[in-house]
Coordinates of C-alpha atoms and ligand atoms in Angstrom, one line a residue:
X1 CA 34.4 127.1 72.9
X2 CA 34.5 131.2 73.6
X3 CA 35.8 132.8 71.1
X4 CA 39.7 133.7 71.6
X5 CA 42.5 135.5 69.7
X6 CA 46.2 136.3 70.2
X7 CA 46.8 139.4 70.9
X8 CA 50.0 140.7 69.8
X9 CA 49.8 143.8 72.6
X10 CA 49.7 141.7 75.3
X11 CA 51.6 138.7 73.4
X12 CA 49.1 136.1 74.6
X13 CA 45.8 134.4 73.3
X14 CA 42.1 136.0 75.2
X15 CA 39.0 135.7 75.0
X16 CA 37.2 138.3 72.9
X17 CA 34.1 139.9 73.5
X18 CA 33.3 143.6 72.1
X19 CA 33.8 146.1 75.1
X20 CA 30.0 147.7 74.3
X21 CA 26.4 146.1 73.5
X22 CA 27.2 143.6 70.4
X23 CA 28.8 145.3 68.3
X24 CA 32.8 145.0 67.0
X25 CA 34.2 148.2 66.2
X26 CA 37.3 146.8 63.9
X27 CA 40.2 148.9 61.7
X28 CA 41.7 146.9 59.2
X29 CA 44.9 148.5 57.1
X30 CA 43.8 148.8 53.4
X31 CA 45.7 148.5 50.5
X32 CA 48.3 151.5 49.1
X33 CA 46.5 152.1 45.4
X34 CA 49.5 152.1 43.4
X35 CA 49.5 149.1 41.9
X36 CA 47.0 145.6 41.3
X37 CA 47.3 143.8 44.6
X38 CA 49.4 140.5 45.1
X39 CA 47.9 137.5 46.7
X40 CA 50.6 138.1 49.6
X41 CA 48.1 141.2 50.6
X42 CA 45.0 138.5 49.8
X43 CA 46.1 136.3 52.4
X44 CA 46.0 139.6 54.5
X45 CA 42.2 140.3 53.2
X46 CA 41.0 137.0 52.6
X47 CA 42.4 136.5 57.0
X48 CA 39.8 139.6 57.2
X49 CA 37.4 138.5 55.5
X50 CA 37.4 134.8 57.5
X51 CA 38.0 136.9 60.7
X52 CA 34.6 138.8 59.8
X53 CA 32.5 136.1 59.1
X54 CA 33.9 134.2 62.3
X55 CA 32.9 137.7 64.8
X56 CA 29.4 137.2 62.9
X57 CA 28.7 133.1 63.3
X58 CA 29.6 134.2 66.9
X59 CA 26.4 136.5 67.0
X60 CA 28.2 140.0 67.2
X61 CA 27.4 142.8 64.7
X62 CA 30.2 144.4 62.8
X63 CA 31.7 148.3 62.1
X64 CA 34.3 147.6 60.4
X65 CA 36.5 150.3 58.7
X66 CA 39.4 150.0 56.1
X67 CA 41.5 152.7 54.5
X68 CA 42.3 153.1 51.1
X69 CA 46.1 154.3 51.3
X70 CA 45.5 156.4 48.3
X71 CA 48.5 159.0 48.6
X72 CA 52.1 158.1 49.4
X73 CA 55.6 158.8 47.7
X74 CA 55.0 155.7 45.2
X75 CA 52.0 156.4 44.1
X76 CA 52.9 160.3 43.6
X77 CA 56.0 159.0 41.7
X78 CA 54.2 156.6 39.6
X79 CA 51.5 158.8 38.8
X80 CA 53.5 161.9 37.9
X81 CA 55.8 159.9 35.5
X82 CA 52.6 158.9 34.1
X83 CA 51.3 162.8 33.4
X84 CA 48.1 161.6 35.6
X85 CA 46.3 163.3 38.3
X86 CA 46.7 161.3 41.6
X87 CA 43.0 160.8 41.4
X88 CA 43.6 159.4 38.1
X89 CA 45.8 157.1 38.6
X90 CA 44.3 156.3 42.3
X91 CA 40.6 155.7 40.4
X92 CA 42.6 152.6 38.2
X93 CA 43.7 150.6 41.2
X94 CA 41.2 151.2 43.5
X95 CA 38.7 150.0 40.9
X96 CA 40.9 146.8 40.5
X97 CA 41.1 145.9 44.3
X98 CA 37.4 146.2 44.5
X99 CA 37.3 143.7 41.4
X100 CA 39.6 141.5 43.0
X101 CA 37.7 141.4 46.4
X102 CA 34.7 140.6 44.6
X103 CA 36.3 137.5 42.6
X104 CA 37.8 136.3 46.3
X105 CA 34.1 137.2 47.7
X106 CA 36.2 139.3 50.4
X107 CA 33.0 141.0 52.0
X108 CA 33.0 144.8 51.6
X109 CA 33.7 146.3 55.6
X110 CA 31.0 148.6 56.7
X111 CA 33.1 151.8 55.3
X112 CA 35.8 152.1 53.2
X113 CA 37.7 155.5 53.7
X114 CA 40.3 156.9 51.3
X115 CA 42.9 158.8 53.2
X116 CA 42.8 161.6 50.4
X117 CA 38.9 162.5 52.0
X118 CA 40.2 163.1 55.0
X119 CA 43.1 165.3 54.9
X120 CA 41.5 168.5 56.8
X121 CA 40.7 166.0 59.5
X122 CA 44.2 165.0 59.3
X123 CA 45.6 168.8 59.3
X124 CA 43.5 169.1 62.9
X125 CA 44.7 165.8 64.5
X126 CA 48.1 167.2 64.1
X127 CA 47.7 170.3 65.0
X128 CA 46.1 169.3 68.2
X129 CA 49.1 166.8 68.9
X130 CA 51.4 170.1 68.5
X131 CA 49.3 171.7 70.9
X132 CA 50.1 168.9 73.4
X133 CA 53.8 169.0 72.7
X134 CA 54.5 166.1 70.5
X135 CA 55.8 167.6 67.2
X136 CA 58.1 169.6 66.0
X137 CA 58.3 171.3 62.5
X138 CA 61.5 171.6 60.4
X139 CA 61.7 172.9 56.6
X140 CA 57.6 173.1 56.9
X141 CA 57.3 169.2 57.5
X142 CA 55.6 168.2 60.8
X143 CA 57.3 165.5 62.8
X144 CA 56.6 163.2 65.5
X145 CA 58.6 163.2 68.8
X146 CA 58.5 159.4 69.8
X147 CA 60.1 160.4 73.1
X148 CA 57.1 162.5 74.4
X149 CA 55.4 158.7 74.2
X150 CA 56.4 156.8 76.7
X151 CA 54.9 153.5 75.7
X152 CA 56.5 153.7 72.6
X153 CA 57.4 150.2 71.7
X154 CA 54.6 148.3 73.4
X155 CA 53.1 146.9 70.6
X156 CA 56.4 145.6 68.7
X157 CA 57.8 144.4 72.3
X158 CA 61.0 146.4 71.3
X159 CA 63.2 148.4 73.7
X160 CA 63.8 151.9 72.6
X161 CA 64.4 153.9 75.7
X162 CA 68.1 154.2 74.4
X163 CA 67.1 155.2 71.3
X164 CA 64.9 157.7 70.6
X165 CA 66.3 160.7 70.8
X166 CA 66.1 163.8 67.4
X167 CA 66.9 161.1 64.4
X168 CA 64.3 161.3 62.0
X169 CA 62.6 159.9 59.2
X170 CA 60.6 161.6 56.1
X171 CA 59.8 158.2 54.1
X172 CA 56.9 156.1 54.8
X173 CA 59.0 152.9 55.4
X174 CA 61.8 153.0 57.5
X175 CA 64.6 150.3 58.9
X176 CA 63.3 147.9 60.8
X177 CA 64.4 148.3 65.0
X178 CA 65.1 151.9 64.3
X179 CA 63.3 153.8 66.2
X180 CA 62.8 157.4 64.6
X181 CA 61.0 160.5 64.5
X182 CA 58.5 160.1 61.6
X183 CA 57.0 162.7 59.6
X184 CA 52.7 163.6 60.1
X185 CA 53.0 165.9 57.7
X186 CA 55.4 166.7 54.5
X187 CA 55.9 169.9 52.8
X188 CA 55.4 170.2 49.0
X189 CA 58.4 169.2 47.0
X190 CA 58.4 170.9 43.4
X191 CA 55.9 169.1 40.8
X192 CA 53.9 167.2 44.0
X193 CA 50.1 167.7 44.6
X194 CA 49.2 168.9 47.5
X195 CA 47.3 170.2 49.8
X196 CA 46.4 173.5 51.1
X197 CA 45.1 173.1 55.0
X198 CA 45.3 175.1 58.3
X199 CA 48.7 174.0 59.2
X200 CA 49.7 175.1 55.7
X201 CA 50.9 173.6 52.4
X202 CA 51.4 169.5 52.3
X203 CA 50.4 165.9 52.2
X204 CA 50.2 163.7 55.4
X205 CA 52.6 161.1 56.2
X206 CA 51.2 157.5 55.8
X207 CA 50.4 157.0 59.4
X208 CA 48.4 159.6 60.5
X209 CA 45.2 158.2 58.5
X210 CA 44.7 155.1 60.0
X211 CA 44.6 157.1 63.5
X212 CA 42.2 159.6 62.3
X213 CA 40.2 157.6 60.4
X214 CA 40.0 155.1 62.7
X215 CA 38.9 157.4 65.7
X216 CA 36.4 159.5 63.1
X217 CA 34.4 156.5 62.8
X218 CA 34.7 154.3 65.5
X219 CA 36.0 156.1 68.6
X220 CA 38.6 156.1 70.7
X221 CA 39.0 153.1 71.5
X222 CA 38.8 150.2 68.9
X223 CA 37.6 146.9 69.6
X224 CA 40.6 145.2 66.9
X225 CA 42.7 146.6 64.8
X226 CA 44.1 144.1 62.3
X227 CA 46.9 143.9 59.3
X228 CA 49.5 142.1 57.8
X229 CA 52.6 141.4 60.4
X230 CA 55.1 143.7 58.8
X231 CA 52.4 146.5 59.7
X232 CA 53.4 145.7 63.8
X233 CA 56.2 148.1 63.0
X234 CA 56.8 151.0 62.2
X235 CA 53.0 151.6 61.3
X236 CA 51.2 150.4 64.1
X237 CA 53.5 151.6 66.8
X238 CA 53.2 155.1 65.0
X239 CA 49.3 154.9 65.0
X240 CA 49.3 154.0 68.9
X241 CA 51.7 156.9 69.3
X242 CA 49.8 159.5 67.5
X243 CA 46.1 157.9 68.7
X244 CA 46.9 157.7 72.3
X245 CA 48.7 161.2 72.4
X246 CA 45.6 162.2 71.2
X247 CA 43.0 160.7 73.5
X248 CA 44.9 159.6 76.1
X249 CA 42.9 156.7 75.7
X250 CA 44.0 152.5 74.8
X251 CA 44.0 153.0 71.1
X252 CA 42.9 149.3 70.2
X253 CA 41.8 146.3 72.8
X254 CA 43.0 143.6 70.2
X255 CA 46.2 144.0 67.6
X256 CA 46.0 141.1 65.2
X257 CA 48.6 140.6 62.7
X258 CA 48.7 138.2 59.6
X259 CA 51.7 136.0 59.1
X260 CA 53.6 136.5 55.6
X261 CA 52.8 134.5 52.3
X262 CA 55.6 133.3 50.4
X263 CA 55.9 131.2 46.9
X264 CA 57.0 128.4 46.2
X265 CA 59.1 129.0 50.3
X266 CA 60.6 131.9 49.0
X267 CA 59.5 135.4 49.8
X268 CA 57.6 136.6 46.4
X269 CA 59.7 139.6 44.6
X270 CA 59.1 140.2 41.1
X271 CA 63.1 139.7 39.9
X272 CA 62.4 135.9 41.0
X273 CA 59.8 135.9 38.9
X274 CA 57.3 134.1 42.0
X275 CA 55.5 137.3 42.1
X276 CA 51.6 137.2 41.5
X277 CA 48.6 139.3 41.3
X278 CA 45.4 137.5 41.8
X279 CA 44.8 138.5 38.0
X280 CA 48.0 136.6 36.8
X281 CA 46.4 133.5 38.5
X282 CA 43.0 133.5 36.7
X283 CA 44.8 133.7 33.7
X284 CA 46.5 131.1 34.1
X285 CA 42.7 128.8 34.4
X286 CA 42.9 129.4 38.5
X287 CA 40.0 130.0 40.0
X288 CA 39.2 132.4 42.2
X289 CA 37.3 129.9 44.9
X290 CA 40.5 127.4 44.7
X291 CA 42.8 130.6 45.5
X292 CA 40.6 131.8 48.2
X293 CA 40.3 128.3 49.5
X294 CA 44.2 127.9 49.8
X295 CA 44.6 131.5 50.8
X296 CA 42.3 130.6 54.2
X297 CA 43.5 127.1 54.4
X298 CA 46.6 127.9 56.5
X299 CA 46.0 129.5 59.5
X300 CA 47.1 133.1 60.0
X301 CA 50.0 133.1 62.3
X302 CA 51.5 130.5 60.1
X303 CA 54.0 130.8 57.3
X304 CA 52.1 130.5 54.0
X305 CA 53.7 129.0 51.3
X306 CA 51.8 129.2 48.2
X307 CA 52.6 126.9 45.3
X308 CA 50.8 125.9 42.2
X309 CA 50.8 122.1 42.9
X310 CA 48.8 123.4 46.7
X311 CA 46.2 125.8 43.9
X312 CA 45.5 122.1 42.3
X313 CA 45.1 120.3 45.6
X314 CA 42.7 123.2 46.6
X315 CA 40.8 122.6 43.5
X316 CA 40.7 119.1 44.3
X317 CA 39.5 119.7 47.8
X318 CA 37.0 122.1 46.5
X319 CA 35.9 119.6 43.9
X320 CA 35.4 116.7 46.7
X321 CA 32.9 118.5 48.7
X322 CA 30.8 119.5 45.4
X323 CA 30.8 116.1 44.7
X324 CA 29.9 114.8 48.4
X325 CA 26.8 117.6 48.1
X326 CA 26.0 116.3 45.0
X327 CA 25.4 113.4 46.0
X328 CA 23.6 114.5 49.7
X329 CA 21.0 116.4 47.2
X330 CA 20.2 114.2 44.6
X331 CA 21.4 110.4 45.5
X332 CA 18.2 108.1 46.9
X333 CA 18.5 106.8 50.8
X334 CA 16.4 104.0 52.6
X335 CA 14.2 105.9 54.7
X336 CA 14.8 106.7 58.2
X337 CA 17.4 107.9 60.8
X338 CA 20.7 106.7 61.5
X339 CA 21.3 108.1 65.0
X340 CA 25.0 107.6 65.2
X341 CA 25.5 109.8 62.2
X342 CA 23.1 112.3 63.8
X343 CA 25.5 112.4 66.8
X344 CA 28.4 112.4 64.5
X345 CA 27.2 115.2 62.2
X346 CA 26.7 117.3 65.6
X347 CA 29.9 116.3 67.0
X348 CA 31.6 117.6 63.8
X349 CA 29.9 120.9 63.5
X350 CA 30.9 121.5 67.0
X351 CA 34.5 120.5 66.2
X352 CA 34.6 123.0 63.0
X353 CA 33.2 126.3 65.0
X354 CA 35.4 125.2 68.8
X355 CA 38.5 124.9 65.9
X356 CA 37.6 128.6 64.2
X357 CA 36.5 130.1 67.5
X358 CA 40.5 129.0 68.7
X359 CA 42.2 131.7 66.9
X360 CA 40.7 131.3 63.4
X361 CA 42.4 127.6 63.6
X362 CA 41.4 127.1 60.2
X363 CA 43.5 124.0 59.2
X364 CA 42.0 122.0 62.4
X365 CA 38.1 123.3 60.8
X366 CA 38.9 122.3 57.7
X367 CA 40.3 118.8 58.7
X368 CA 36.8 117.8 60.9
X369 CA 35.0 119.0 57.5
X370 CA 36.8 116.3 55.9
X371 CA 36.6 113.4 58.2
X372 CA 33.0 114.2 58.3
X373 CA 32.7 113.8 54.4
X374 CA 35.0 110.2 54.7
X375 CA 32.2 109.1 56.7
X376 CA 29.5 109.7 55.3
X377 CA 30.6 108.5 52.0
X378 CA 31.5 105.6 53.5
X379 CA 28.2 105.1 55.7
X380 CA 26.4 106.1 52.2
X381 CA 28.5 103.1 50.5
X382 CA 27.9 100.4 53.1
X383 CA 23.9 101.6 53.2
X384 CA 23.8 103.2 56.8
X385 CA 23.2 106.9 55.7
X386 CA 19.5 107.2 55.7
X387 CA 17.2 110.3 54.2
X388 CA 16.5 111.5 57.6
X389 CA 20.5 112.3 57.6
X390 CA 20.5 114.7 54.0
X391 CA 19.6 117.7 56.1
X392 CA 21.8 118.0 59.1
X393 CA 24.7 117.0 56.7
X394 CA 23.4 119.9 54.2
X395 CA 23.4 122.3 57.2
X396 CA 26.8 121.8 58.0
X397 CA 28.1 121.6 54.6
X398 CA 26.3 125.4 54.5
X399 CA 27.7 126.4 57.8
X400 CA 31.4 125.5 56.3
X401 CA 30.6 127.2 53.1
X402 CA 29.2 130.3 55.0
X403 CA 32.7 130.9 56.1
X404 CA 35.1 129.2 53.5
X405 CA 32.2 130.8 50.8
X406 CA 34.4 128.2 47.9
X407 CA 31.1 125.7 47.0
X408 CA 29.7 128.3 44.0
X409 CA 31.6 127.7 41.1
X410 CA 32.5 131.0 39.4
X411 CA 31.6 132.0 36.3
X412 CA 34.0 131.6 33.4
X413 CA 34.2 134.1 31.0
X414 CA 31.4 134.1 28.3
X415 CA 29.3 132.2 30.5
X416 CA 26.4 133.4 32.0
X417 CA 26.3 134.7 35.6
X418 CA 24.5 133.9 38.5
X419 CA 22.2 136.7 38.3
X420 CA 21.7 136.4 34.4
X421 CA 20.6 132.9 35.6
X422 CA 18.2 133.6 38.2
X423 CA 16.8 135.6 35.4
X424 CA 16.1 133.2 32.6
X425 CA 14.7 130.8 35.7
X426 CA 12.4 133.6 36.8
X427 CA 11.0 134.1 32.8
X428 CA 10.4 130.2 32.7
X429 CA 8.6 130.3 36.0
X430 CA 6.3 132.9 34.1
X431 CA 6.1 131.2 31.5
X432 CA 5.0 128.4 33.6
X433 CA 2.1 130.4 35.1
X434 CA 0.9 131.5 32.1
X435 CA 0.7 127.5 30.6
X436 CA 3.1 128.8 27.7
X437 CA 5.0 125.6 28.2
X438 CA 6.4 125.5 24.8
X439 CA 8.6 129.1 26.3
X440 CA 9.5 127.2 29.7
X441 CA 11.0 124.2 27.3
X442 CA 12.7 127.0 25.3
X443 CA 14.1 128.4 28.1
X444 CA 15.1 125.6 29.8
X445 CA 17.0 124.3 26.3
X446 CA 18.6 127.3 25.6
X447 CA 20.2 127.2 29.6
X448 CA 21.1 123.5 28.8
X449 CA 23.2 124.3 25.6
X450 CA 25.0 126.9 28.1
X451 CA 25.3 123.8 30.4
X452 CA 23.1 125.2 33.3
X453 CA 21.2 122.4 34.4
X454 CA 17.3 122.8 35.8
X455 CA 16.3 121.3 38.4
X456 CA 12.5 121.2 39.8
X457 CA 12.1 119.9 43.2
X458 CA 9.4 120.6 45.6
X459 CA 10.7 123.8 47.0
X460 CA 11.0 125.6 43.9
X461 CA 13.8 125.2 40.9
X462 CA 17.8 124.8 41.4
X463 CA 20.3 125.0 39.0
X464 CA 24.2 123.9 38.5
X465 CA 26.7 124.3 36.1
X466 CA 27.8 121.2 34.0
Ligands
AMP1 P1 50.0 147.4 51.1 O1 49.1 147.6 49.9 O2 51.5 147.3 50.8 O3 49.8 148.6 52.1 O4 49.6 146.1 51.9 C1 48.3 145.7 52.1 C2 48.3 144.6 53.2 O5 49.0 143.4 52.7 C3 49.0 145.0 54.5 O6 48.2 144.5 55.6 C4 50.3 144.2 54.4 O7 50.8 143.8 55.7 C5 49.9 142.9 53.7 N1 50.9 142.2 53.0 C6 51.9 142.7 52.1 N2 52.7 141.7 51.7 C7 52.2 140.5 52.2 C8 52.6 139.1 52.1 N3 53.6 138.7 51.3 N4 51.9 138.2 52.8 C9 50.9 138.6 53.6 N5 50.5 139.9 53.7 C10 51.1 140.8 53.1
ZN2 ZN1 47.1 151.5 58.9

């Protein structure tokens, strides 16, 4: 099956192929720096993440640029009650995200662009839209005039032609439905950083970066432009406002927008006490691989509802097709080729991608990955599954994992890592070579009492963790 998304700009589900040669040009919202991320914006990343890895098993190359929101009126409050520079204070969050991505093996986009690097192309942008008439400036703030856009509201589906005229709006997040005048541009207030451009003292508005950035690196036009759904408005009607002012140009081809995460089915807020950072969770013995794996396990235009008894089922899960590998690489078949489970490894592989390729349908993947593994443990139980079967099994297995990415166990703290593994192994392979065999045994002991487990076959040495 063609790949296909819904598209929340034209409100129905097409068929997506990059408008030029192979390659997706994608703008993904980033996070706002001012605190550690909650696993409500994971679900939002980890959707990314799956969405990448989907564009790629579909043979297109990826551009793929996210901001780092790294100035706004929380994180100037926060870090001026805390006496630190915005950089300062920026550098601790930023640092953690990163951390956090890794642990959820979120792949890094091609560019990562911090608003604060920008601001001069930011002071042009809007000085170019005054030239074409859509601002005004009062008190030394720059605003937007919604009503010199005419397709203002095409993206949320909402009707403001009644309502647009003068009211307007200095904070980054505004009233739902209310349509408003937003600021570009904000003049210093006493004791704020800011900066000192062409069209004079200040700090840009939240959502003049994404359309600047976005257009800087990947033209005027974008391929898909993705975020969390409470980002369909105000934010990304003010970015197709201020974008297509700009080029005249369609701003993105594709809008897609990541239903919310609650917990335990209410929506997360830190008085209820339901709210958690991803950091909270591997405290608590989580791992990152059963968070991830229940993160992408719901697909994206659906409700989430995240609950610790669904973390333990993911673990199960997760633990099920560890085991059913396990067993693929190391139990002992009767030799030969059982052609119905040929067809039936084929027909399942097919199932998982057609499922993915309809919309990121992750739920229907998941579900033929798991009928696949009921029968062929049964077939394995009754004696059908012969060796000529391993492979194709073990390419599918790969070809889940190469999206889902939850098979690796991570490493606990203490233990060694994967590198620090691949290490030792490459020291006892020397060892090897140079018939110092009482080293190799050393080696492979001193792994062993860290429960890493050696494994020679004939295409070199594989390890697991105990
Ligand atoms: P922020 O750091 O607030 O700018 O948000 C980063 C991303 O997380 C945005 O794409 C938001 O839409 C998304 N997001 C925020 N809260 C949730 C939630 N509860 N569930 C899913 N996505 C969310
Ligand atoms: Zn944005």
């Amino acid at each position: 099956m063609a790949l296909r998304f819904y598209n929340t700009l034209s409100q129905q589900v097409e068929e997506f192929t990059p408008a030029s040669e192979n390659t997706v040009r994608m703008y993904t919202c980033g996070p706002t720096v001012y605190d550690f991320a909650h696993i409500g914006n994971f679900r939002t990343f980890t959707f990314v993440d799956l969405l990448r890895k989907i564009l790629r098993a579909n043979g297109f190359q990826l551009n793929h640029v996210m901001n780092i929101t790294d100035v706004d009126d929380k994180i100037i409050r926060n870090a001026v009650a805390q006496h630190r520079t915005l950089e300062e204070y920026t550098k601790i969050y930023t640092d953690a995200f990163l951390e956090d991505c890794t642990a959820l093996r979120l792949e890094r986009p091609e560019r990562l662009a911090p608003a604060t690097e920008h601001i001069h192309d930011m002071a042009q942008a809007i000085e170019r839209l005054g030239d074409s008439h859509h601002t005004y400036a009062s008190d030394g703030s720059v605003y937007f005039k919604i009503a010199s856009f005419p397709g203002y509201g095409k993206l949320s589906h909402n009707d403001f032609s009644g309502n647009m005229a003068g009211a307007r709006v200095d904070v980054d997040e505004y009233e739902k439905a209310d349509a408003r005048d937003f600021a570009l541009w904000k003049t210093p207030k006493e004791g704020e950083p800011f900066w000192d451009t062409t069209i004079g003292p200040g700090r840009p508005g939240w959502h003049i970066e994404c359309s600047v950035m976005a257009i800087k690196y990947l033209g005027e036009t974008l391929d898909i432009h993705a975020g969390g759904i409470d980002l369909v408005f105000p934010h990304h009607e003010n970015e197709i406002a201020q974008s297509e002012s700009l080029t005249g140009k369609p701003f993105s081809r594709f809008w897609l927008h990541a239903e919310f995460l609650m917990v335990e089915g209410q929506k997360m807020s830190k008085s209820l006490g339901n709210y958690y950072t991803l950091r909270d969770l591997v405290a608590k013995g989580y791992e990152p691989e059963a968070i991830r794996y229940l993160l992408s396990s719901v697909p994206y235009r659906k409700n989430l509802n995240f609950t610790l008894d669904g973390l333990k089922a993911a673990r199960i899960a997760i633990e099920r097709l560890r085991n059913f590998k396990l067993r693929l690489e190391t139990d002992h078949y009767p030799e030969g080729v059982n052609e119905g489970l040929v067809a039936r490894t084929a027909q399942a592989s097919q199932s998982f991608m057609d499922s993915l390729n309809d919309d990121l349908n992750t739920a229907e993947a998941l579900a033929a990955v798991f009928e696949f593994v009921r029968d062929a443990n049964s077939a394995m139980d009754a004696g059908d599954f012969h060796a000529g079967n391993a492979s194709a099994a073990l390419e599918f297995l790969a070809r889940f994992d190469s999206i889902f990415d939850v098979l690796k166990p991570t490493a606990k703290a203490g233990e060694l890592s994967d590198s620090d593994i691949d290490g030792r192994i490459a020291d006892r392979t020397a060892a090897k070579k140079a018939r110092n065999f009482a080293l190799a045994d050393q080696i492979r002991d001193e792994l062993l009492a860290q429960g890493i487990i050696l494994e020679d076959t004939k295409s070199g040495v594989r390890w697991k963790r105990k």
